[in-house]
Each structure stands twice: as C-alpha cells, then as structure tokens.
XYZ file of C-alpha atoms in Angstrom:
91
model
C -7.789 -12.110 -23.981
C -11.170 -13.693 -23.248
C -12.646 -13.745 -19.759
C -12.171 -17.535 -19.447
C -8.597 -17.305 -20.683
C -7.922 -14.484 -18.194
C -9.473 -16.495 -15.371
C -7.380 -19.545 -16.279
C -4.238 -17.399 -16.484
C -4.907 -15.869 -13.030
C -5.598 -19.312 -11.508
C -2.340 -20.649 -13.013
C -0.369 -17.691 -11.610
C -2.010 -18.176 -8.193
C -0.888 -21.831 -8.243
C 2.680 -20.753 -8.986
C 2.588 -18.159 -6.171
C 1.308 -20.696 -3.664
C 3.876 -23.329 -4.710
C 6.739 -20.831 -4.615
C 5.605 -19.432 -1.254
C 5.376 -22.933 0.224
C 8.876 -23.790 -0.990
C 10.127 -20.519 0.447
C 8.542 -21.222 3.861
C 9.819 -24.815 3.893
C 13.378 -23.752 3.063
C 13.283 -21.045 5.730
C 12.006 -23.510 8.361
C 14.290 -26.453 7.531
C 17.474 -25.231 9.288
C 15.432 -24.838 12.509
C 13.265 -27.984 12.213
C 15.743 -30.359 10.539
C 12.870 -32.604 9.489
C 10.762 -33.274 6.428
C 7.707 -31.037 6.061
C 4.948 -32.433 3.849
C 3.346 -30.241 1.208
C -0.035 -30.497 2.928
C 1.303 -29.389 6.342
C 1.122 -25.708 5.421
C -1.775 -23.704 4.018
C -0.658 -20.569 2.212
C -2.933 -17.918 0.742
C -1.366 -15.067 -1.293
C -3.097 -11.761 -0.509
C -3.543 -8.855 -2.976
C -1.203 -6.602 -0.986
C 1.803 -8.863 -1.665
C 1.752 -10.650 1.678
C 0.484 -14.133 2.408
C -1.482 -15.827 5.162
C 0.382 -18.914 6.418
C -1.145 -21.625 8.603
C 1.204 -24.401 9.770
C -0.076 -27.802 10.837
C 2.928 -30.103 11.059
C 2.009 -33.652 12.016
C 5.039 -33.891 14.303
C 4.013 -30.746 16.204
C 7.661 -29.645 16.277
C 6.751 -26.106 15.192
C 4.568 -25.760 18.300
C 7.144 -27.283 20.665
C 9.887 -24.976 19.323
C 7.591 -21.970 18.987
C 8.331 -21.612 15.285
C 6.166 -19.071 13.525
C 6.213 -17.565 10.060
C 6.892 -13.907 10.771
C 6.320 -12.854 7.161
C 5.722 -14.298 3.726
C 5.663 -12.018 0.701
C 5.357 -12.199 -3.070
C 5.594 -9.656 -5.862
C 5.618 -9.600 -9.634
C 8.819 -8.584 -11.393
C 9.176 -6.784 -14.678
C 6.313 -7.496 -17.056
C 4.664 -9.948 -14.664
C 6.184 -13.117 -16.132
C 8.410 -13.503 -13.068
C 7.824 -13.143 -9.364
C 9.814 -13.137 -6.130
C 8.773 -14.825 -2.882
C 10.283 -14.401 0.578
C 9.680 -15.940 3.997
C 10.969 -15.126 7.442
C 10.529 -17.636 10.272
C 11.630 -17.576 13.866
C-alpha cells in the first residue's frame, strides 16, 4: 500500500470513528435531553488510546442547565480492523 493510499485509508477510518462516536454520544444524550442535537454541536476527537475527547456546545444550552457531561467515549477496532465498536456514557 502506498503512503498516499495509507494516508487516505487512515483519514477515511478517522471519519468513520468520529461519525460513529458522534452518533453514540447523541443517542446516549437523547433520553436525557429529549431535543434535537445538531451534528455541529459536538466536537469529537478519537485518541490513540481508544478514548475520545468530547466537547459539547449545544445552542440551546440545555446540557449546561441540566449538568449533562460525557463521562466517557471509547472506540476500538474489532477483528481484522474492518469493524469497530464505539461507546458513550453520559450523565
């Protein structure tokens, strides 16, 4: 695999991780918030250790009023790396 192909492959995987992590965080928050959360209202950065940095910035400010925080967000590759698992815990 060429360097450029590897770089593109890693960037594509990173995009999938971020999307999956955001969906995971949104679905974990929804039962508490009961409101729409826009895709740009959370910034998620997957870290090499399998965790993720999550920064919430909901326009409504509900997360601040209710004291909602993301306690953990994780990702990991499964099997041969074609699949991955993401989790989120909010409170």
